[in-house]
Short mmCIF file of C-alpha atoms and ligand atoms in Angstrom, two decimals:
data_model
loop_
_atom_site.label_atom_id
_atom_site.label_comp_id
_atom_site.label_asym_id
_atom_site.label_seq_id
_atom_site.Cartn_x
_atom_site.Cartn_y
_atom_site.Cartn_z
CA UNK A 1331 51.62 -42.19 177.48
CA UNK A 1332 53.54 -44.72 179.95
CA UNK A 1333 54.10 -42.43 183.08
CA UNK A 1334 54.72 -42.43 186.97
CA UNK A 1335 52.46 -40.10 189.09
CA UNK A 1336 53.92 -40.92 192.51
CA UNK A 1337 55.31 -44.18 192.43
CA UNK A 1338 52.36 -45.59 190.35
CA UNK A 1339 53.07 -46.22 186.50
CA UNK A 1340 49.80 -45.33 184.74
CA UNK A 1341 48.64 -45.38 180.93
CA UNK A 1342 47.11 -42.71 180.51
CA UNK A 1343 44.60 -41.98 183.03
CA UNK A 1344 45.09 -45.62 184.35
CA UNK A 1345 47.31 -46.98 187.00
CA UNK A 1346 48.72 -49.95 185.67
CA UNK A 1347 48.48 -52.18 189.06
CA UNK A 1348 44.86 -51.65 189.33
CA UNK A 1349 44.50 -52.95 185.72
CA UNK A 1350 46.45 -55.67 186.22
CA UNK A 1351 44.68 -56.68 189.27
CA UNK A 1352 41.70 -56.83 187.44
CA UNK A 1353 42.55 -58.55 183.94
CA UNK A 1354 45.62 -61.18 185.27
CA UNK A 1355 48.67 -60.95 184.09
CA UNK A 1356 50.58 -61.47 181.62
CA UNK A 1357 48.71 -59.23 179.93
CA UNK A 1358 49.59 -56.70 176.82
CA UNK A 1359 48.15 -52.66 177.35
CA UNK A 1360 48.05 -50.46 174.55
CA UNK A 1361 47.49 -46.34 174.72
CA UNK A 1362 44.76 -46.17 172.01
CA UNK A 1363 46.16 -42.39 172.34
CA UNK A 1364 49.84 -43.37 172.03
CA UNK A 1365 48.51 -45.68 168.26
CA UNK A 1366 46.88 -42.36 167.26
CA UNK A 1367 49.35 -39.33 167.99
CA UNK A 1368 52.18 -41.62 166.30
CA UNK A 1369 49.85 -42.34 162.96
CA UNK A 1370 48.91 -38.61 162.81
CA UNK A 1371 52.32 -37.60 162.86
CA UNK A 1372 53.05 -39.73 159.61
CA UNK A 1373 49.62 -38.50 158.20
CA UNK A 1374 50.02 -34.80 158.92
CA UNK A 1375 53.38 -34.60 158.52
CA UNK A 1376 52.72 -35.45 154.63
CA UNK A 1377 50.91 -32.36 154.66
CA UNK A 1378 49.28 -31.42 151.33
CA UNK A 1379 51.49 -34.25 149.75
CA UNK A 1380 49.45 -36.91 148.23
CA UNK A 1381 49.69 -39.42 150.45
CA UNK A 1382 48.64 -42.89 152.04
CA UNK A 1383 49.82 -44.59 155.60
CA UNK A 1384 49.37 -48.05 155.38
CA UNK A 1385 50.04 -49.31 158.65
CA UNK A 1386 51.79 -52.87 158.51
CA UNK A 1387 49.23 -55.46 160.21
CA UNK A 1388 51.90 -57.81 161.04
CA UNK A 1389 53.07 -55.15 163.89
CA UNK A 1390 49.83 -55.59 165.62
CA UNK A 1391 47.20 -57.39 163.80
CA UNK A 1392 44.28 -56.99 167.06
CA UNK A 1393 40.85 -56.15 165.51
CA UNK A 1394 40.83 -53.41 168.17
CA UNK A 1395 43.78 -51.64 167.14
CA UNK A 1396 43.31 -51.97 163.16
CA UNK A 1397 39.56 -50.68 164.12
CA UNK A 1398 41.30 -47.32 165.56
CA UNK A 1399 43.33 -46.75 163.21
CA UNK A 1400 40.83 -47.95 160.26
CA UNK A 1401 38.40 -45.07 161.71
CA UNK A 1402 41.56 -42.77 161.62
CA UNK A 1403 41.77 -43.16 158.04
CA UNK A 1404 44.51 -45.26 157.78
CA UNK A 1405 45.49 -47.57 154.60
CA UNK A 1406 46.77 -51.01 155.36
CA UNK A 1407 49.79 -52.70 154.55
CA UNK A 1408 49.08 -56.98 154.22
CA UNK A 1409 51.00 -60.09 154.00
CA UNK A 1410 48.89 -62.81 154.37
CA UNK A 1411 45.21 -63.44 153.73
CA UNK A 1412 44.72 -63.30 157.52
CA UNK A 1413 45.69 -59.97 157.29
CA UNK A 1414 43.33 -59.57 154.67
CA UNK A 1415 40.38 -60.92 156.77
CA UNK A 1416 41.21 -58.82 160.10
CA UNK A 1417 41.86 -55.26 157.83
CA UNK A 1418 37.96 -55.99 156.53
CA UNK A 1419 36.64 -57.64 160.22
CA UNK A 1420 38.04 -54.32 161.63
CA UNK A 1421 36.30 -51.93 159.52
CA UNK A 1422 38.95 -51.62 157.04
CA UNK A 1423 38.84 -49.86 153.28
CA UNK A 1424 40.03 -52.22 151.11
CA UNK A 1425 40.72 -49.24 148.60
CA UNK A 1426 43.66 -48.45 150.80
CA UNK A 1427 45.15 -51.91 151.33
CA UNK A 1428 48.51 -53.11 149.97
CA UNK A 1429 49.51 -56.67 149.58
CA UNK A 1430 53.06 -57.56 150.30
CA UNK A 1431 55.10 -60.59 151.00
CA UNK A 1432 57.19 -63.26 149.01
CA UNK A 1433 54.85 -65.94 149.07
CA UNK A 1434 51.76 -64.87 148.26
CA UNK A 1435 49.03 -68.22 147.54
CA UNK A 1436 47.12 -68.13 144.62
CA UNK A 1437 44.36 -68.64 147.03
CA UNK A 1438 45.36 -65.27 149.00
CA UNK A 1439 45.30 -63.38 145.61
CA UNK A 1440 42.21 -64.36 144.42
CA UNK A 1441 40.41 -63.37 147.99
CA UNK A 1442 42.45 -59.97 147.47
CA UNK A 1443 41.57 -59.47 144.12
CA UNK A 1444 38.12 -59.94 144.98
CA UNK A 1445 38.25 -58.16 148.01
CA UNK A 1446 39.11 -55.11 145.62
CA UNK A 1447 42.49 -53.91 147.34
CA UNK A 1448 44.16 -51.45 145.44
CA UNK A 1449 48.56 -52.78 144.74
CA UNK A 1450 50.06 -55.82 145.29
CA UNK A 1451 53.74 -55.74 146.06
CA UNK A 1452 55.23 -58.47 143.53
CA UNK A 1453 58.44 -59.75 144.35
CA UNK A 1454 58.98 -62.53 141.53
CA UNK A 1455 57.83 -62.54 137.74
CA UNK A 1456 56.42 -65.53 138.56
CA UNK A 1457 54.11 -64.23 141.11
CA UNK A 1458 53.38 -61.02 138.66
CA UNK A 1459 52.00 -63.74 135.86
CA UNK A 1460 49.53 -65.43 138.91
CA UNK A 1461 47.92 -62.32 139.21
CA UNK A 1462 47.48 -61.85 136.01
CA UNK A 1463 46.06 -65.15 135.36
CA UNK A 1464 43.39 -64.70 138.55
CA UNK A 1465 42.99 -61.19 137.59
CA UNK A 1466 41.77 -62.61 133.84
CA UNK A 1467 39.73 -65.16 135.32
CA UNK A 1468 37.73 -62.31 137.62
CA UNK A 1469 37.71 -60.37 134.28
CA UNK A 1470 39.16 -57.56 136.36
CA UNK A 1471 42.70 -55.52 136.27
CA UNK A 1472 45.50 -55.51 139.08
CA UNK A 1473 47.26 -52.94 140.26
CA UNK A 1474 50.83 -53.82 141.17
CA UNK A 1475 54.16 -52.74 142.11
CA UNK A 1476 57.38 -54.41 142.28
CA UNK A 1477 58.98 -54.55 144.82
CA UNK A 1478 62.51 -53.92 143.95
CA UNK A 1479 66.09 -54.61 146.05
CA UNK A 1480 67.76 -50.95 145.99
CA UNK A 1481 71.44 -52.49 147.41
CA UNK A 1482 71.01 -50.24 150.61
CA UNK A 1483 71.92 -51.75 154.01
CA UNK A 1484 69.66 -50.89 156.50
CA UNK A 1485 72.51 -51.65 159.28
CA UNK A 1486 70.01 -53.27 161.46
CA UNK A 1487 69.72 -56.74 162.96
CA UNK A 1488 70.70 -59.32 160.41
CA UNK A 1489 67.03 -60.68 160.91
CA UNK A 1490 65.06 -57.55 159.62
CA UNK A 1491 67.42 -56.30 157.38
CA UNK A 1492 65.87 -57.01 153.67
CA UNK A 1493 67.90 -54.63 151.43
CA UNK A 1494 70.50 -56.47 150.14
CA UNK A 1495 71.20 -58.97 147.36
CA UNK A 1496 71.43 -62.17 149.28
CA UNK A 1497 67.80 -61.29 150.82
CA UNK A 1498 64.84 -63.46 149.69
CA UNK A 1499 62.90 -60.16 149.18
CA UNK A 1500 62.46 -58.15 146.12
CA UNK A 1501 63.78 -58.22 142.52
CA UNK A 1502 67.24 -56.57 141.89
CA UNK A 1503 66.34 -53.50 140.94
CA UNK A 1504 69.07 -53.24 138.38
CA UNK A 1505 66.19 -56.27 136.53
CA UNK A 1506 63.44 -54.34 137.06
CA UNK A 1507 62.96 -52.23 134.46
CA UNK A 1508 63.15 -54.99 132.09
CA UNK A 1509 60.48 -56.97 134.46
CA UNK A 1510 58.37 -53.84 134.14
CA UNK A 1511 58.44 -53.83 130.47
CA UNK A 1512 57.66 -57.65 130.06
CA UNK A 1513 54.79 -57.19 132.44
CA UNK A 1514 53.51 -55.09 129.39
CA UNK A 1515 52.48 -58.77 128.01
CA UNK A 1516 49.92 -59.55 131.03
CA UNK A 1517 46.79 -57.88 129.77
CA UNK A 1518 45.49 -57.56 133.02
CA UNK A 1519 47.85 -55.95 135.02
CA UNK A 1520 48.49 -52.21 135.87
CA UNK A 1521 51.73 -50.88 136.80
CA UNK A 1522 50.53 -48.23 139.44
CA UNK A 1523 53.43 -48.18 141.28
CA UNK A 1524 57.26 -49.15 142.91
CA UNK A 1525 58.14 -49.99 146.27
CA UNK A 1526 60.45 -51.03 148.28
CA UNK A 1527 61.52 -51.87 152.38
CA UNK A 1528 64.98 -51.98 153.12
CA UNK A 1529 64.67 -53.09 156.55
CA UNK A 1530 62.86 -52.26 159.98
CA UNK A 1531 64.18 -50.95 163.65
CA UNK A 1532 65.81 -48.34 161.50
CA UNK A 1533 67.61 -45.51 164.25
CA UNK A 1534 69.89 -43.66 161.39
CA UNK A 1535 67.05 -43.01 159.08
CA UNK A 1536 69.61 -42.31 155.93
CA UNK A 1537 69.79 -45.45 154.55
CA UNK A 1538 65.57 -45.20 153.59
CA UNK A 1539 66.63 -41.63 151.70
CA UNK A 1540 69.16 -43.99 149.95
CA UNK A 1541 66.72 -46.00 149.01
CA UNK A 1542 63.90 -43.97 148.28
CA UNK A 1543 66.67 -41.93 145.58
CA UNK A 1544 67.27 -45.05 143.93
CA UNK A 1545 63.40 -45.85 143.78
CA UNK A 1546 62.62 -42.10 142.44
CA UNK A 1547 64.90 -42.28 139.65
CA UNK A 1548 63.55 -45.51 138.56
CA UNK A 1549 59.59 -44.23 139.06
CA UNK A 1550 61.26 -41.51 136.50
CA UNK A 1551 62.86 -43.47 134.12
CA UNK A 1552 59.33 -46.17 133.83
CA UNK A 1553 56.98 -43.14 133.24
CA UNK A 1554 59.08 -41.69 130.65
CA UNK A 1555 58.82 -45.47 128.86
CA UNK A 1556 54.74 -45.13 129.41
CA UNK A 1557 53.80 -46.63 132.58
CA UNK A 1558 51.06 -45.53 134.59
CA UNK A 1559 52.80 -45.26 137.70
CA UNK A 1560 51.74 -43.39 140.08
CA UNK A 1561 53.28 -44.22 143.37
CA UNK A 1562 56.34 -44.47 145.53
CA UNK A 1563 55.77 -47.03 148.10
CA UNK A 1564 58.75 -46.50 150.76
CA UNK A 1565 58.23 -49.36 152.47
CA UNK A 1566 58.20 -49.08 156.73
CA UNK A 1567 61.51 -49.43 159.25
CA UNK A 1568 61.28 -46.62 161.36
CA UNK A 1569 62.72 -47.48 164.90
CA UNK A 1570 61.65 -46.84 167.93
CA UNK A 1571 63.57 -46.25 171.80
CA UNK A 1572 63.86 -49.69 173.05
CA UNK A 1573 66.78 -48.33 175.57
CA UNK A 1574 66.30 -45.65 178.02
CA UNK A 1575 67.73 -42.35 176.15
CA UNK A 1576 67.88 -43.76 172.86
CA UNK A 1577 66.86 -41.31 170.06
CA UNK A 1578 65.47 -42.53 167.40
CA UNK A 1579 64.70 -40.66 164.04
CA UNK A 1580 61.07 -38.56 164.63
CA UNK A 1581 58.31 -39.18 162.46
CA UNK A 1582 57.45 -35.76 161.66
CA UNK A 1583 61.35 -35.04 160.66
CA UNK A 1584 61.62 -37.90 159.03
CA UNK A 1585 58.54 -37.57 156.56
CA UNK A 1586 59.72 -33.52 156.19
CA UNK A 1587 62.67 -35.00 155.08
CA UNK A 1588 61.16 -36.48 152.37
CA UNK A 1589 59.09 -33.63 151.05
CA UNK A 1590 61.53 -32.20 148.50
CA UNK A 1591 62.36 -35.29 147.07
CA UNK A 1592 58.52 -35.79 147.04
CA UNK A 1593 57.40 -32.95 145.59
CA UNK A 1594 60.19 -33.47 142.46
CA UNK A 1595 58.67 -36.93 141.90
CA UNK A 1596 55.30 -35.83 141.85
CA UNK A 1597 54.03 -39.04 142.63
CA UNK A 1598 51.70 -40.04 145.38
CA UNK A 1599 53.70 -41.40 148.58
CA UNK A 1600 52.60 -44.87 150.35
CA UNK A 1601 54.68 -45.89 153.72
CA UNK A 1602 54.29 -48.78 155.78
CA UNK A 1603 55.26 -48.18 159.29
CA UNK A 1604 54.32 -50.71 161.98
CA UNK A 1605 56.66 -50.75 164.70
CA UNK A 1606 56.85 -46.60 164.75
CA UNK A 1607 52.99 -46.49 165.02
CA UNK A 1608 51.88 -49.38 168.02
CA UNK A 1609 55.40 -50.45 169.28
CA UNK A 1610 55.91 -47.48 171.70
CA UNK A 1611 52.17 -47.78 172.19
CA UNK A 1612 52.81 -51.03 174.62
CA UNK A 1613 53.79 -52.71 177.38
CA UNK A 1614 53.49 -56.32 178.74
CA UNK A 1615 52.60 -56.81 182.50
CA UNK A 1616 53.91 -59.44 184.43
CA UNK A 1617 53.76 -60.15 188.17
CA UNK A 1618 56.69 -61.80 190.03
CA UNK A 1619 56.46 -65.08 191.17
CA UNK A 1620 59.87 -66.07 192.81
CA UNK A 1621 63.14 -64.31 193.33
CA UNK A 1622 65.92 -66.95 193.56
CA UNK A 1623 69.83 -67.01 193.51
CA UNK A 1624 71.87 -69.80 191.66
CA UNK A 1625 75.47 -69.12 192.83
CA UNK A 1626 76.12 -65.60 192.42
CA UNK A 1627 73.36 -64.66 189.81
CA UNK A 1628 70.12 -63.51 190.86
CA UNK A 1629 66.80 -64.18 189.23
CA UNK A 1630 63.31 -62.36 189.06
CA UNK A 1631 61.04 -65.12 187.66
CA UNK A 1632 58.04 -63.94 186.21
CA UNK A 1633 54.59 -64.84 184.97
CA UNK A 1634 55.64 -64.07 181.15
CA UNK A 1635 57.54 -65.69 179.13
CA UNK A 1636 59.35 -66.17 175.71
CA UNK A 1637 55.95 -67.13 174.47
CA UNK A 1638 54.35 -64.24 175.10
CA UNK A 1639 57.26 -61.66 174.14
CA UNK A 1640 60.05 -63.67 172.11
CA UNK A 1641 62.13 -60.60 170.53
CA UNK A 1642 64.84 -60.99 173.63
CA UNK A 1643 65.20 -64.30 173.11
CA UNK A 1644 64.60 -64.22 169.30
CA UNK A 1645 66.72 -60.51 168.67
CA UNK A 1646 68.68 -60.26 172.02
CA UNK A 1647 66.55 -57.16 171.99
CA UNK A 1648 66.39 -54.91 175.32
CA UNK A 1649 63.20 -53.40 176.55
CA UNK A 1650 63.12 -51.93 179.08
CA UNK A 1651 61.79 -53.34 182.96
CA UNK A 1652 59.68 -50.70 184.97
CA UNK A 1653 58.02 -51.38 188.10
CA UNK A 1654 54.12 -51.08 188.08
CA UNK A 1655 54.99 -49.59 191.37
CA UNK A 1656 58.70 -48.06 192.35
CA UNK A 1657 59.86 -48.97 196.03
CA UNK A 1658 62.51 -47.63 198.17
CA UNK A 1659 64.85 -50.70 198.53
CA UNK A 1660 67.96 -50.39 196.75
CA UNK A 1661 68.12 -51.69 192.88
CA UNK A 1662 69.38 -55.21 192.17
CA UNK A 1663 71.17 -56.77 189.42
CA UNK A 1664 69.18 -59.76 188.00
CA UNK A 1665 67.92 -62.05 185.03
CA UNK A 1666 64.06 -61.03 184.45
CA UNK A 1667 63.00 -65.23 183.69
CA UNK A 1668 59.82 -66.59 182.55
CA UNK A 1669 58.47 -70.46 183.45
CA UNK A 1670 59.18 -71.85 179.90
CA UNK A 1671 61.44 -74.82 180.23
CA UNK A 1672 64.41 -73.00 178.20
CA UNK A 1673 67.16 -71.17 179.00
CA UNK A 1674 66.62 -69.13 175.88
CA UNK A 1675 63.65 -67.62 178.12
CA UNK A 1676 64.23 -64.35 179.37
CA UNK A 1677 63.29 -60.86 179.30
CA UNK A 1678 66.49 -59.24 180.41
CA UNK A 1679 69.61 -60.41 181.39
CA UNK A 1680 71.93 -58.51 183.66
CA UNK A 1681 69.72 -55.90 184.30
CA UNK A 1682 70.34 -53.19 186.38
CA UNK A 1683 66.61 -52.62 188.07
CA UNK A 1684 64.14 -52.21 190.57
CA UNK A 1685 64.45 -55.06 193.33
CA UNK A 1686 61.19 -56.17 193.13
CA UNK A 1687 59.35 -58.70 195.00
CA UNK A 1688 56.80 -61.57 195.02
CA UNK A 1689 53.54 -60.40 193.99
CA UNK A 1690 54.50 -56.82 192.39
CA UNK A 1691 53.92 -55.90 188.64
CA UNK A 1692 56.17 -55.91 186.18
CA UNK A 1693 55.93 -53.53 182.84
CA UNK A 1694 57.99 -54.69 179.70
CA UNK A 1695 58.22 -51.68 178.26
CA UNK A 1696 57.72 -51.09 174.45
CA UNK A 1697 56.10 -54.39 173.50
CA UNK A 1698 53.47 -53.05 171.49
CA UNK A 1699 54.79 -54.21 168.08
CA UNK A 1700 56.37 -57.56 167.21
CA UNK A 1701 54.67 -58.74 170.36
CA UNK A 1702 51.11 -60.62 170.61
CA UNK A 1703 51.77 -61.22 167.10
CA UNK A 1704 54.72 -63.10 167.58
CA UNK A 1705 53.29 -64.78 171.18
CA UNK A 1706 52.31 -68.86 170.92
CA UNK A 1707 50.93 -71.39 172.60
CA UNK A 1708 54.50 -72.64 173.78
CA UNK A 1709 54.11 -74.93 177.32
CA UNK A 1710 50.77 -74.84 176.26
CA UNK A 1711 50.28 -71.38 177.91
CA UNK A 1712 46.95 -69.55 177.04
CA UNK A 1713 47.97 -66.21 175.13
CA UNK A 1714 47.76 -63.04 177.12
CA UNK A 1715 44.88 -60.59 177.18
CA UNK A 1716 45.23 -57.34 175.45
CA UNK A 1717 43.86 -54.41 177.06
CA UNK A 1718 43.02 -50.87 174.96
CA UNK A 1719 43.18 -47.59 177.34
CA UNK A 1720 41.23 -44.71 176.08
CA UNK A 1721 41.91 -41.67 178.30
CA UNK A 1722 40.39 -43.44 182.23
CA UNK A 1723 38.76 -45.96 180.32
CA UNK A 1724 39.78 -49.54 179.43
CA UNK A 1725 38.32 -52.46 177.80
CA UNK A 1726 39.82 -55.87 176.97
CA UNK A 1727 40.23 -56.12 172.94
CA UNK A 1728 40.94 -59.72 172.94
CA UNK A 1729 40.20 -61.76 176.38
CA UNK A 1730 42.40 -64.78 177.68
CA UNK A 1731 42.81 -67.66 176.08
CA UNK A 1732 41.11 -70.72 178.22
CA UNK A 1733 42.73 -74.03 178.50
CA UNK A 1734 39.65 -75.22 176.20
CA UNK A 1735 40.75 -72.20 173.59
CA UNK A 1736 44.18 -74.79 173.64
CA UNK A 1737 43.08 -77.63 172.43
CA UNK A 1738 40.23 -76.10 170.04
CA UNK A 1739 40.12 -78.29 167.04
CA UNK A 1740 42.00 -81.07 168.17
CA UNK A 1741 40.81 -84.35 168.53
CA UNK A 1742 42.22 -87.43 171.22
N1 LIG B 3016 56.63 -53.37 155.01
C1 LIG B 3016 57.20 -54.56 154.80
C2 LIG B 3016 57.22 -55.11 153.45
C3 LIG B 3016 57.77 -55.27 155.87
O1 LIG B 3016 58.35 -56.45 155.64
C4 LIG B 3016 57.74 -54.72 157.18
C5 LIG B 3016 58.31 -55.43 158.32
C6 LIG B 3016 57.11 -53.47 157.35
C7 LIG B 3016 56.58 -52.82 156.24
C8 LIG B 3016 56.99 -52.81 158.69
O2 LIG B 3016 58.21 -52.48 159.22
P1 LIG B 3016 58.32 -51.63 160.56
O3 LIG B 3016 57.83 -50.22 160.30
O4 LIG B 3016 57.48 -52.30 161.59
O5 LIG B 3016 59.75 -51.67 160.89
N2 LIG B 3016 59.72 -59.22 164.18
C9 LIG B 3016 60.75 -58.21 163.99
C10 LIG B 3016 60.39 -57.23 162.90
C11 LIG B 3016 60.11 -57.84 161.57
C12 LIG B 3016 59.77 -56.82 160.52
C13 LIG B 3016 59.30 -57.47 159.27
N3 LIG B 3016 58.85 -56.58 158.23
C14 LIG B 3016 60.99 -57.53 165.32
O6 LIG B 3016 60.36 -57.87 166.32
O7 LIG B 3016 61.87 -56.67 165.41
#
């Protein structure tokens, strides 16, 4: 959906330097057609396989995006209250929401229980006995899963990896039987199903297969003791090409290779993809400002910064640099820098790319998940725009902040 006709990088039908010419930069585009081909491919892929996609909100929570993929029939997948509020703002079916997350408030589970979402994901006993307890006082049952800890390493960055015993998330899943069959003592809960996520930015999708083995056999072994359940949540971690001619798993072949396993279980199938859904869907555009040399190093400083996209800084994650428009001059070696007073900021480092100038555009390729989300205030910057293209059209989805949206309830 990110493509040069001539030397102009469009989205779509959309050249990229007219856009940015006319919202600012920095400023976050999303293919609304990119959001959709990538959640069909989940949804059809399932085929006649009883199925729901809950995309995971925290991947890119914009009211414009969950509102496409809401009227695509989508399911949610939640962490926070928030989340909760944005799913329903944007048109949402709370019928098809799942509530995940470590720490869930007893405040956030009341508003969810009211809000009539279908699972939560529990990860502690402790949290399975608060929704019991709210669920009682709304004279109402719960639908939950546990999330369980299948001992599969995802072999991904030590940050998103969630698999494994010394991980916060989950309960071992060697305890959860036993959890399930205590849980037979909160009269208000349902067991409808298991899940777990092992991890996210997933290229070698084997270790998910791993997990979803270990997840079947225990769905098995809790219906034949007499509980309801009725789904297989799988969890998300699909990755995505962050490098040029990486190759990561497709969604169709990955879901295919689930349907055997599937189809044996006979249970319905929930996944929570987020980054394989929006995160090729986007791209941040920045404009030079400067190009300087300290000593032998060249920079490209740039109009966005760690505040707006912090996964290099955060992951040492690449994306990729395109120019908005490709020149003839010969390619350069430089640090892409933003004007946050760090030297953690920086979009690339050592990177092997167009020799831009003052005044040219900038696309930071892949930033549609993990990106706004994860932007902030920092050097009181106002948070980029973010721009939806439909086909030739575009409209902004959420404008620029102003330096009055900065200080909004503060006081002197
Ligand atoms: N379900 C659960 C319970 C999760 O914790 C996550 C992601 C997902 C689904 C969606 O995973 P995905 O399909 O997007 O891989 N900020 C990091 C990623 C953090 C992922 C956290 N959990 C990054 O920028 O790489």
């Amino acid at each position: 959906m990110f493509s040069y006709s001539g030397n102009d990088l469009y989205c779509e039908e959309v050249p990229l330097a007219d856009l940015a010419a006319r919202v600012g930069t920095p400023a976050f585009v999303y293919s609304a057609q990119c959001i959709l081909d990538n959640y069909r491919a989940y949804d059809e892929a399932f085929g006649d396989l009883p199925h729901t996609v809950c995309y995971a909100v925290k991947a890119n929570s914009s009211l414009g995006v969950l509102s496409l993929l809401a009227r695509a029939g989508a399911g949610f997948d939640i962490v926070s209250g928030g989340e909760l509020f944005r799913v329903l703002r944007a048109g949402g079916d709370p019928a098809r929401v799942v509530f995940s997350g470590v720490g869930k408030t007893a405040a956030e589970v009341e508003y969810a229980l009211s809000s009539g979402i279908h699972c939560f994901n529990c990860e502690s006993e402790a949290e399975l006995a608060l929704v019991d307890s709210l669920a009682a006082r709304l004279g109402m049952k719960a639908g939950f899963s546990i999330r369980v800890n299948p001992h599969v390493d995802a072999a991904t960055h030590p940050y998103i990896s969630t698999g494994l015993s010394q991980h916060k998330f989950g309960i071992e899943i060697a305890e959860a039987e036993a959890v399930y069959e205590r849980s037979r003592a909160f009269g208000n809960l349902s067991a409808e199903g298991v899940s777990c996520h092992i991890g996210s930015q997933m290229l070698d999708p084997s270790p998910i297969l791993e997990a979803v083995d270990k997840v079947m056999d225990l769905a098995a072994r809790l219906r034949a003791a007499g509980h309801p359940v009725a789904h297989l949540d799988l969890g998300g971690g699909l990755g995505i090409a962050y490098r040029a001619g990486e190759k990561p798993p497709a969604i169709r072949a990955f879901v295919e290779s689930l349907h055997q396993r599937l189809r044996v279980a006979g249970l319905r199938a929930l996944v929570e993809p987020g980054r394989s859904i929006v995160g090729p869907a986007g791209v941040l555009l920045a404009r030079v400002l400067y190009r300087k040399r300290n000593g032998r190093k060249e920079f490209v400083v740039v109009d966005a910064a760690m505040n707006d996209l912090i996964r290099p800084a955060l992951y040492k994650a690449h994306h990729e640099i395109l120019p908005v428009r490709r020149n003839t001059l010969p390619p350069v070696t430089a640090d892409v820098v933003g004007p946050v007073c760090e030297t953690g900021d920086f979009l690339a480092r050592d990177r092997h790319m167009a020799n831009v100038m003052p005044g040219d555009f900038l696309a930071v390729a892949a930033a549609g998940a993990y990106g706004f989300v994860l932007s902030s205030n920092y050097n009181s910057r106002p948070r980029a725009p973010e721009v939806l293209v439909e086909g030739a059209r575009w409209r902004v989805i959420r404008r620029r902040e102003s330096y009055q949206d900065l200080v909004r309830g503060e006081e002197v």
